[in-house]
Amino acid sequence: MDWVTGCLKAFLVGGILCLIAQLLIDRTKLTPARILVIYVVTGVFLGAVGIYPALAEFAGAGASVPLTGFGALIAKGTAEAVREYGLIGALIGGLSSSAGGIAAALVFGFLACLAVKGKPLE
Amino acid sequence: MIFGRKEWENALQRIFMDTAVGVIAGASVVGKKEKEGPLGALFDLHDPTGRFGQKTWESAESEMQRLAFNTALKKAGLRDSDFDLLFGGDLLNQCVGSAYGLCGFHIPYCGLYGACSTSAEGLILASLAITSGFATRTAVVTSSHYCSAERQYRSPLEYGGQRPPSAQWTVTGAGAFLLSRVSEELPPPTVFVTRVCPGRVVDMGIRDANNMGAAMAPAAVDTLLRFFSASGEHPTDYDWIVTGDLGFEGGAILRNLMEAEGFPLGENYRDCGQMIYRRKEQDVHCGGSGCGCSASVLAAHFLPRLANRKDRRILFLATGAMMSPDSIKQGKSIPAVAHLVEFSYYLPQNSDCGKERFSMDFKNQKEFPEARNNAGQGNDAAPAVPLAEGEGPLDGSTDADQPTDPALPSAAPDPDLQTTVSASPEWSKPTAPPPLTAVKTDHPSSEGGLLSHPSENDPPVVTEQAFRDDPDDAEPADGTEALRKRLPRGCDEDEGDPGDGAANAPGEIPTEGC
């Protein structure tokens, strides 16, 4: 039954993160792009101070899939690269640690657009 | 006081102009969502895919313009070579939608950009081109497409961005209007453009591109106040005051502002953006917007109502938010403009809308009402509609032989009406219309065959109809309760007295969700 509780935790944490973003869209004048940036920066900050890794440990994909997880990943990669390469690692680590996610978004986006055409929501 | 600045009272600026231009046909083309809306049954053509047989959304928009214009031509039984000037406009960069869509017609073409106000802007310019004597017949075609407008102004559909509650849904639709000089040789029009009032650009500092209603409402207030002040009319003098696409938020703001300025909009206020969709079921947030919104609703709903004598006079006010994606990114506020067109199913008796108006010295505008009165007196013995010589279009019906049609709103009995519009006596008592037979037109019924579609493989589903006999049929009988509230008036019940005192009470202002 581990996977059931795991799914439940992921659903709750991921859902709360999305709920906050929905409230920001509905209740404030923030544009979607700004909310995305806020989420990434928040993730970087929480990752840097060590809160986000603990949350990811608890919720799994519920914490790592939302954009805050992307921010935390950048923070983690930067810290590791600085340890390995010195200060130049600050410029290397962020992209190298998130390269998998970025490349996946490009590849799967491309594959999806071969298969389907965009249309307005029903 | 922000609005209602009276600087024009002592200025030479012309506020509005009397015209006597006939609207001989209108046509509308819409997409799937609009077809499923409360007015769906009224539109002439639709395509459930929204692509109209084209590869791109932009081409689909052009195709909608072509179809709309073709349908209008078919209804009027005219060819493109019968037209002297064509005004087209859309929401795309450089107005390419109109240029591609209308390039197959051999008519001198003026591309317009007035954002969502383009339909009224085109109607104003087309009316003035006829009134000036340059053109005998002109046409106006405007369109918008949800999918191309999203790409143009926000982000492509594939981006899948969330829409905030104040956002409006760009209408996939196109409207075409054919205008004609009124004369005996030409087929008699059923509806007339009787006054036009171009708007000023108003910028109240709204920066939210997803809240265009709030940006456009002040422009609508400005134009309405200028028009009412200069013409002596009052909102209750009209069967409908129709705004283009203020939506629910902008409509509520307009009501509030107009009430504060002393011209409360009553039950006769409508907004095309509120009418075209079912708000809750269709998840359109604050309603529809776009050039196609006002154009298609006007062509499918309001003009047929006038043509069928259900309404007498309406004010049509299309509002436009004149922003570009770059100006928004640079943090600029959104300037807005609202153009006003008055439609009527009769020409006002004693109106001096003929060519002699142009002999007036422009510096004499201040004496405009007197000048009109004098002209009216001088024309008492002349045919009721003093146009240029030999052009008495309406059969010279004088006051003596006015039929009293019990179905029409009575002219004089309402005291409110007379007090509010005393400033312009020749308009204050709406003279009974000329004999209906004199101006009745049988539109050549438009049966299929017109729409030879270029793409044989993927023809869009098109349905077609002429001006309907009874547009009320398709009013939101199956709509939501809220929508029914907003469209309460059946003019059949003869409660359409424009001076109805009860109409003065400001109606329910829908605010939830915005």
XYZ file of C-alpha atoms in Angstrom:
636
model
C 0.000 0.000 0.000
C 3.017 2.251 -0.094
C 2.203 3.476 -3.555
C -1.315 4.485 -2.513
C -0.101 6.721 0.274
C 2.654 7.950 -2.046
C 0.119 8.931 -4.681
C -2.044 10.570 -2.043
C 0.843 12.645 -0.730
C 1.885 13.634 -4.257
C -1.688 14.598 -5.105
C -2.070 16.718 -1.982
C 1.234 18.590 -2.225
C 1.081 19.060 -5.994
C -2.566 20.071 -5.753
C -1.863 22.668 -3.089
C 0.918 24.193 -5.204
C -1.429 24.407 -8.202
C -4.226 25.784 -6.048
C -1.991 28.631 -4.909
C -1.179 29.443 -8.542
C -4.863 29.364 -9.510
C -5.672 31.756 -6.680
C -2.906 34.062 -7.868
C -4.421 34.091 -11.384
C -7.965 34.626 -10.182
C -7.408 37.032 -7.323
C -4.439 39.127 -8.397
C -3.439 40.942 -11.538
C -0.331 38.781 -11.984
C 0.048 37.457 -15.508
C 0.693 33.734 -16.004
C 4.290 34.423 -17.031
C 4.978 36.271 -13.796
C 3.464 33.498 -11.737
C 5.743 31.009 -13.483
C 8.777 33.117 -12.651
C 7.634 33.513 -9.049
C 7.318 29.738 -8.759
C 10.763 29.031 -10.191
C 12.437 31.635 -7.978
C 10.574 30.374 -4.919
C 11.757 26.866 -5.759
C 15.355 28.057 -6.051
C 15.108 29.752 -2.683
C 13.442 26.827 -0.926
C 15.915 24.455 -2.545
C 18.876 26.570 -1.452
C 17.770 26.660 2.190
C 17.065 22.942 2.147
C 13.295 22.951 2.621
C 12.407 21.751 -0.845
C 14.503 18.578 -0.842
C 12.675 17.537 2.329
C 9.332 18.261 0.668
C 10.363 16.277 -2.417
C 11.362 13.403 -0.149
C 7.873 13.479 1.344
C 5.731 14.049 -1.720
C 7.816 12.689 -4.607
C 6.491 13.788 -7.978
C 3.952 16.026 -6.250
C 6.830 18.350 -5.400
C 9.280 17.708 -8.214
C 6.904 18.046 -11.190
C 5.504 21.555 -10.447
C 7.665 24.502 -11.393
C 8.964 24.941 -7.885
C 10.637 21.554 -8.351
C 12.384 22.941 -11.428
C 13.682 25.826 -9.330
C 14.878 23.497 -6.597
C 16.633 21.386 -9.213
C 18.480 24.447 -10.504
C 19.568 25.329 -6.972
C 20.759 21.797 -6.302
C 22.684 21.537 -9.599
C 24.299 24.926 -9.090
C 25.462 24.035 -5.600
C 26.949 20.750 -6.818
C 28.687 22.326 -9.803
C 30.209 25.038 -7.634
C 31.598 22.329 -5.364
C 33.060 20.505 -8.360
C 34.265 23.296 -10.691
C 34.563 26.262 -8.405
C 32.768 29.544 -9.037
C 32.302 28.861 -12.765
C 29.974 26.099 -11.663
C 27.377 28.748 -10.858
C 26.947 29.207 -14.611
C 27.151 25.509 -15.448
C 25.152 23.749 -12.795
C 21.696 25.221 -13.277
C 21.287 24.166 -16.888
C 23.177 20.883 -16.703
C 21.057 19.591 -13.825
C 17.808 20.554 -15.570
C 18.962 19.565 -19.060
C 16.940 16.364 -18.996
C 13.693 18.187 -18.288
C 14.314 20.891 -20.857
C 15.263 18.460 -23.611
C 12.274 16.279 -22.771
C 9.935 19.260 -23.075
C 11.374 20.093 -26.509
C 11.325 16.537 -27.829
C 7.873 15.618 -26.588
C 6.482 18.982 -27.624
C 7.798 18.392 -31.120
C 6.412 14.860 -31.248
C 3.024 16.029 -30.024
C 2.767 18.743 -32.662
C 3.432 16.152 -35.366
C 0.458 14.142 -34.179
C -2.182 16.747 -33.321
C -3.310 20.212 -34.321
C -4.155 22.938 -31.858
C -7.768 23.962 -31.506
C -9.799 26.015 -29.081
C -10.951 24.402 -25.877
C -14.405 22.945 -26.090
C -15.835 65.458 -13.378
C -13.887 63.171 -15.621
C -16.465 62.624 -18.315
C -18.932 64.951 -19.845
C -16.348 67.659 -20.306
C -18.190 70.278 -22.204
C -15.287 71.810 -24.048
C -17.001 71.073 -27.325
C -19.904 73.365 -26.545
C -17.952 76.426 -27.538
C -15.749 74.703 -30.035
C -16.140 74.220 -33.733
C -15.846 70.489 -33.398
C -18.577 68.502 -35.042
C -19.991 65.890 -32.708
C -22.324 63.915 -34.889
C -23.805 64.053 -38.322
C -27.197 63.295 -39.754
C -27.102 60.796 -42.553
C -29.721 59.155 -44.697
C -28.064 55.985 -45.806
C -29.829 52.724 -46.316
C -28.592 49.396 -45.037
C -29.724 47.015 -47.733
C -28.341 43.778 -46.383
C -26.309 42.260 -43.608
C -24.737 38.855 -43.239
C -22.950 37.002 -40.486
C -20.585 34.051 -40.359
C -19.575 32.464 -37.061
C -17.732 29.532 -35.569
C -18.906 26.663 -33.421
C -19.057 28.318 -30.016
C -21.089 31.230 -31.329
C -23.444 28.876 -33.118
C -24.069 27.109 -29.816
C -24.781 30.418 -28.095
C -28.179 32.003 -27.467
C -28.215 33.731 -30.859
C -26.936 30.698 -32.743
C -29.987 30.162 -34.909
C -29.788 33.695 -36.295
C -26.398 33.522 -37.953
C -26.234 32.933 -41.662
C -23.286 30.550 -41.878
C -21.135 28.620 -39.491
C -18.372 26.056 -39.493
C -18.086 23.704 -36.496
C -14.351 23.273 -37.041
C -13.700 27.005 -37.159
C -11.291 26.432 -40.038
C -13.639 27.166 -42.941
C -11.664 24.752 -45.057
C -8.391 26.612 -44.605
C -5.026 25.475 -43.325
C -4.392 28.288 -40.887
C -6.606 30.259 -38.516
C -5.616 33.468 -40.264
C -6.769 32.122 -43.619
C -9.958 30.968 -41.938
C -10.595 34.522 -40.826
C -10.101 35.794 -44.368
C -12.435 33.123 -45.637
C -15.080 34.218 -43.135
C -14.907 37.733 -44.534
C -15.283 36.435 -48.065
C -18.231 34.270 -47.083
C -19.917 37.078 -45.146
C -19.597 39.535 -47.993
C -20.726 36.982 -50.544
C -23.758 36.122 -48.454
C -24.698 39.757 -48.078
C -24.327 40.289 -51.825
C -26.539 37.299 -52.430
C -29.188 38.586 -50.058
C -29.247 41.949 -51.777
C -29.085 40.435 -55.238
C -26.087 42.554 -56.150
C -22.618 41.950 -57.560
C -19.327 43.247 -56.287
C -19.079 45.621 -59.232
C -22.183 47.397 -57.929
C -20.145 48.813 -55.059
C -17.975 51.893 -55.117
C -16.034 51.454 -51.907
C -15.310 48.632 -49.514
C -14.233 49.054 -45.900
C -12.678 46.017 -44.286
C -11.057 45.442 -40.955
C -9.916 42.729 -38.580
C -7.641 42.193 -35.613
C -4.560 40.836 -37.363
C -1.336 42.684 -37.961
C -1.583 45.008 -40.945
C -5.209 43.932 -41.414
C -4.136 40.986 -43.536
C -7.365 39.151 -42.784
C -9.336 41.720 -44.738
C -6.757 42.136 -47.460
C -6.641 38.427 -48.281
C -10.334 37.852 -47.746
C -11.537 40.721 -49.873
C -8.878 40.758 -52.593
C -11.111 38.681 -54.855
C -13.685 41.451 -55.046
C -13.055 44.184 -57.535
C -13.968 47.089 -55.336
C -11.748 49.957 -54.159
C -10.696 48.906 -50.690
C -9.938 50.778 -47.485
C -8.443 48.704 -44.688
C -9.400 49.821 -41.221
C -8.038 49.152 -37.792
C -10.226 50.182 -34.891
C -9.728 47.059 -32.798
C -13.187 45.850 -31.802
C -14.749 49.149 -32.872
C -13.971 48.494 -36.528
C -17.546 47.571 -37.408
C -18.902 50.935 -36.303
C -15.887 52.754 -37.706
C -16.523 51.145 -41.066
C -20.234 51.923 -40.930
C -19.472 55.560 -40.147
C -16.984 55.928 -42.979
C -19.182 54.015 -45.409
C -22.162 56.217 -44.524
C -20.120 59.365 -44.903
C -18.745 58.209 -48.255
C -22.314 57.884 -49.489
C -23.515 61.090 -47.860
C -20.638 62.995 -49.410
C -21.817 61.925 -52.823
C -18.715 59.962 -53.704
C -20.263 56.536 -53.510
C -23.639 55.108 -54.373
C -23.129 51.836 -52.592
C -20.526 50.892 -50.028
C -19.840 47.788 -48.015
C -18.348 47.103 -44.602
C -16.825 43.767 -43.669
C -15.180 43.024 -40.340
C -14.081 39.828 -38.700
C -12.274 38.316 -35.782
C -11.227 34.760 -35.059
C -10.564 33.416 -31.586
C -7.587 31.344 -32.619
C -5.826 33.983 -34.702
C -6.536 36.718 -32.143
C -5.045 34.610 -29.361
C -1.878 34.232 -31.410
C -1.893 37.915 -32.320
C -2.493 39.383 -28.878
C -1.646 36.774 -26.263
C -0.034 33.441 -27.104
C -0.784 30.651 -29.550
C -3.428 28.151 -28.521
C -0.755 25.493 -28.048
C 0.605 27.451 -25.116
C -2.540 26.595 -23.187
C -2.425 29.597 -20.878
C -4.946 30.108 -18.099
C -7.486 32.871 -18.596
C -8.242 35.203 -15.688
C -11.888 35.862 -14.806
C -11.932 39.308 -16.403
C -10.763 37.926 -19.750
C -13.132 37.965 -22.700
C -13.449 35.383 -25.423
C -12.701 36.690 -28.899
C -15.646 35.885 -31.097
C -15.011 33.777 -34.165
C -17.224 35.643 -36.510
C -17.549 38.039 -39.386
C -20.202 40.510 -40.361
C -20.854 42.238 -43.653
C -23.092 45.226 -44.276
C -24.156 46.677 -47.579
C -25.025 50.342 -47.580
C -26.719 52.276 -50.302
C -27.773 55.753 -51.185
C -31.519 56.166 -50.862
C -33.017 56.883 -54.229
C -35.818 55.749 -56.445
C -33.667 53.868 -58.890
C -32.165 51.721 -56.198
C -33.926 48.972 -54.293
C -35.493 50.502 -51.204
C -33.542 49.824 -48.027
C -35.177 48.416 -44.947
C -32.972 50.038 -42.335
C -31.277 53.405 -42.317
C -28.161 54.817 -40.783
C -29.563 58.086 -39.526
C -26.709 59.515 -37.472
C -23.056 58.807 -36.939
C -20.847 59.999 -34.114
C -17.157 59.093 -34.226
C -15.510 58.651 -30.854
C -12.432 60.097 -29.236
C -9.521 58.099 -27.908
C -9.850 57.758 -24.158
C -7.113 56.341 -21.948
C -7.964 55.909 -18.318
C -4.758 54.116 -17.423
C -5.954 50.515 -17.474
C -2.916 48.316 -18.067
C -4.476 44.885 -17.805
C -4.782 43.390 -21.273
C -7.121 40.809 -19.818
C -9.553 43.452 -18.661
C -10.462 45.241 -21.857
C -14.005 45.942 -20.690
C -12.703 48.289 -18.024
C -10.475 50.036 -20.558
C -13.266 50.471 -23.122
C -16.160 51.492 -20.874
C -14.862 55.069 -20.350
C -14.596 55.539 -24.116
C -18.193 54.392 -24.476
C -19.267 56.837 -21.780
C -17.403 59.648 -23.497
C -19.029 59.018 -26.870
C -22.498 58.549 -25.397
C -22.265 61.743 -23.365
C -21.025 63.741 -26.322
C -23.802 62.365 -28.485
C -26.574 62.844 -25.941
C -25.402 66.342 -25.071
C -25.098 67.469 -28.657
C -28.230 65.814 -29.991
C -30.558 66.326 -27.053
C -31.441 62.666 -27.072
C -31.799 60.527 -23.980
C -31.136 56.816 -23.484
C -34.860 56.208 -23.093
C -35.483 57.509 -26.617
C -34.071 54.331 -28.089
C -35.384 50.823 -28.269
C -31.927 49.499 -27.655
C -28.590 50.965 -26.782
C -26.173 48.337 -27.937
C -22.490 48.269 -27.097
C -20.125 46.076 -29.022
C -18.073 44.035 -26.620
C -17.790 45.593 -23.192
C -18.624 42.228 -21.704
C -20.008 41.752 -18.242
C -17.385 43.779 -16.427
C -17.276 46.664 -18.898
C -21.057 46.686 -19.193
C -21.422 47.035 -15.440
C -18.861 49.843 -15.399
C -20.685 51.603 -18.237
C -23.980 51.425 -16.352
C -22.383 52.840 -13.208
C -20.635 55.664 -15.021
C -23.668 56.610 -17.107
C -25.853 56.673 -14.025
C -23.349 58.929 -12.281
C -23.413 61.239 -15.299
C -27.173 61.537 -15.265
C -27.966 59.324 -18.256
C -28.863 56.018 -16.613
C -29.094 53.124 -19.041
C -32.238 51.196 -18.408
C -33.541 47.846 -19.500
C -32.900 48.800 -23.099
C -29.145 48.471 -22.702
C -27.520 45.454 -24.317
C -24.005 44.339 -25.002
C -23.217 42.071 -27.930
C -20.416 40.454 -25.940
C -22.894 39.513 -23.232
C -25.498 38.259 -25.666
C -23.491 36.027 -27.923
C -22.487 33.328 -25.416
C -24.044 31.498 -22.517
C -21.757 32.762 -19.842
C -21.740 29.866 -17.387
C -22.182 26.931 -19.710
C -19.712 28.115 -22.307
C -17.040 29.235 -19.825
C -16.380 32.524 -21.522
C -15.646 34.447 -18.325
C -16.558 38.055 -19.105
C -18.269 37.550 -22.473
C -17.298 37.902 -26.094
C -15.111 40.486 -27.793
C -13.609 41.270 -31.161
C -14.592 42.928 -34.432
C -16.716 39.928 -35.272
C -18.715 40.121 -32.061
C -20.491 43.408 -32.651
C -20.626 42.893 -36.419
C -22.196 39.447 -36.354
C -24.709 40.273 -33.612
C -25.694 43.484 -35.360
C -26.091 41.734 -38.694
C -27.888 38.695 -37.308
C -30.001 40.110 -34.498
C -30.503 43.861 -34.395
C -30.724 44.798 -38.072
C -33.305 42.097 -38.828
C -35.315 43.308 -35.845
C -35.311 46.801 -37.330
C -36.039 45.473 -40.785
C -38.992 43.543 -39.407
C -40.326 46.589 -37.586
C -39.804 45.110 -34.148
C -37.677 48.072 -33.132
C -37.795 51.661 -34.259
C -34.441 53.150 -33.404
C -31.298 51.786 -31.863
C -27.932 53.194 -30.929
C -25.058 50.959 -31.866
C -21.821 51.703 -30.091
C -18.790 49.576 -30.898
C -15.879 49.931 -28.533
C -12.274 49.115 -29.292
C -9.249 48.598 -27.054
C -6.380 49.903 -29.142
C -3.498 47.959 -27.708
C -0.750 45.965 -29.332
C 1.178 43.071 -27.808
C 4.263 45.270 -27.725
C 2.576 48.180 -25.999
C 1.318 45.785 -23.348
C 4.765 44.291 -22.832
C 6.162 47.778 -22.478
C 3.689 48.442 -19.698
C 1.663 51.052 -21.581
C -1.938 51.616 -20.681
C -4.724 50.719 -23.106
C -6.297 53.557 -25.114
C -9.855 52.896 -26.171
C -12.274 54.370 -28.655
C -16.022 54.028 -29.140
C -17.848 54.879 -32.353
C -21.573 55.407 -32.434
C -24.061 54.705 -35.217
C -27.777 55.322 -34.985
C -29.996 52.941 -36.918
C -33.614 53.519 -37.615
C -36.190 51.821 -39.755
C -37.521 55.090 -40.995
C -35.996 58.323 -42.100
C -37.014 61.160 -39.814
C -39.507 63.444 -41.451
C -38.150 66.885 -42.162
C -34.649 65.681 -41.746
C -32.274 67.648 -43.855
C -29.963 64.811 -44.528
C -29.737 65.574 -48.175
C -26.905 67.024 -50.079
C -27.656 70.571 -49.086
C -26.181 69.824 -45.701
C -22.833 70.132 -47.321
C -23.374 73.674 -48.338
C -23.315 74.539 -44.649
C -20.340 76.491 -43.528
C -18.489 74.388 -41.041
C -18.079 77.410 -38.809
C -21.833 77.541 -38.423
C -21.958 74.297 -36.546
C -22.895 76.049 -33.363
C -26.116 77.080 -35.005
C -26.684 73.537 -36.081
C -30.091 73.018 -34.413
C -31.472 76.266 -35.813
C -30.094 75.502 -39.205
C -31.824 72.177 -39.105
C -35.087 73.733 -38.004
C -35.020 76.228 -40.804
C -34.314 73.548 -43.286
C -37.158 71.532 -41.835
C -39.618 74.390 -42.185
C -38.524 75.110 -45.657
C -39.166 71.564 -46.573
C -42.624 71.311 -45.124
C -44.277 71.210 -48.475
C -41.574 69.150 -50.027
C -41.487 65.386 -49.955
C -41.009 64.096 -46.481
C -37.453 63.080 -47.062
C -35.814 65.951 -48.817
C -32.993 64.314 -50.595
C -31.506 65.520 -53.770
C -33.910 66.245 -56.579
C -35.822 63.323 -57.859
C -34.705 61.063 -55.111
C -37.744 60.894 -52.924
C -37.247 57.320 -51.856
C -40.116 56.838 -49.513
C -42.915 57.704 -51.758
C -43.328 61.198 -50.382
C -45.475 60.191 -47.492
C -46.471 63.374 -45.710
C -47.843 63.737 -42.250
C -51.394 63.674 -43.508
C -51.282 60.177 -44.834
C -49.322 58.656 -42.024
C -50.799 55.318 -41.161
C -51.232 54.739 -37.475
C -49.946 51.319 -36.877
C -51.141 50.091 -33.514
C -48.254 47.690 -33.270
C -45.767 50.503 -33.256
C -44.826 52.404 -30.146
C -46.996 55.460 -29.986
C -45.263 58.679 -30.747
C -46.388 61.261 -28.287
C -48.156 59.963 -25.184
C -45.135 59.704 -22.980
C -44.350 62.954 -21.188
C -40.866 61.823 -20.292
C -39.959 61.547 -23.902
C -40.949 65.064 -24.740
C -39.147 66.701 -21.889
C -35.935 64.899 -22.401
C -35.521 65.546 -26.056
C -36.967 68.976 -26.434
C -33.641 70.242 -27.656
C -34.180 68.884 -31.122
C -37.852 69.117 -31.890
C -37.813 67.426 -35.241
C -36.491 64.296 -33.643
C -38.296 64.525 -30.360
C -41.597 63.386 -31.704
C -40.735 60.295 -33.600
C -42.974 60.713 -36.541
C -44.871 57.666 -37.466
C -43.027 55.701 -40.035
C -43.867 55.908 -43.681
C -46.199 53.301 -45.056
C -44.560 50.008 -44.503
C -45.167 48.945 -48.028
C -43.210 51.893 -49.280
C -39.954 50.670 -47.894
C -40.520 46.999 -47.598
C -37.963 44.973 -49.366
C -38.164 41.417 -50.239
C -34.625 40.296 -49.929
C -33.902 37.800 -52.603
C -34.002 34.697 -50.569
C -30.623 33.173 -50.323
C -30.669 29.534 -50.985
C -27.528 27.482 -51.314
C -25.276 27.535 -54.276
C -23.581 30.795 -53.468
C -20.867 29.272 -51.446
C -18.735 27.616 -53.987
C -16.079 26.672 -51.584
C -12.486 26.537 -52.779
C -11.647 23.388 -50.884
C -13.795 20.613 -52.187
C -12.237 18.028 -49.935
C -13.024 19.663 -46.681
C -16.079 21.810 -47.152
C -17.305 23.490 -43.988
C -20.836 22.879 -42.881
C -22.647 25.999 -43.813
C -26.179 26.912 -43.121
C -27.773 29.914 -44.563
C -30.773 32.100 -44.134
C -32.040 35.462 -45.226
C -33.156 38.097 -42.774
C -35.473 36.070 -40.648
C -39.059 36.967 -40.229
C -38.981 36.462 -36.532
C -35.577 36.668 -34.934
C -37.213 36.393 -31.534
C -37.619 32.724 -32.109
C -34.001 32.195 -31.436
C -33.746 34.428 -28.465
C -32.487 32.533 -25.528
C -35.553 30.548 -24.868
C -33.281 27.790 -23.758
C -30.719 30.101 -22.205
C -29.881 30.547 -18.596
C -32.141 32.418 -16.279
C -29.642 35.215 -16.022
C -29.458 35.615 -19.748
C -33.199 35.663 -20.036
C -33.215 38.468 -17.527
C -30.901 40.461 -19.654
C -33.023 39.971 -22.724
C -36.431 40.489 -21.319
C -38.152 42.635 -23.863
C -40.242 41.162 -26.537
C -41.257 44.086 -28.646
C -44.217 42.043 -29.738
C -45.822 42.808 -26.435
C -45.833 46.450 -27.394
C -44.067 47.541 -24.304
C -41.441 49.018 -26.490
C -42.270 52.609 -25.711
C -38.821 54.067 -25.593
C -39.874 56.655 -23.070
C -41.025 54.094 -20.559
C -40.261 55.560 -17.185
C -39.610 52.190 -15.663
C -36.767 51.727 -18.062
C -34.964 54.470 -16.235
C -34.185 52.266 -13.291
C -30.711 50.874 -13.662
C -30.923 47.190 -14.145
C -29.215 44.446 -12.301
C -25.512 44.775 -12.722
C -23.879 41.400 -13.137
C -20.682 41.549 -11.169
C -20.059 38.076 -9.940
C -16.946 36.454 -11.235
C -15.395 39.670 -12.417
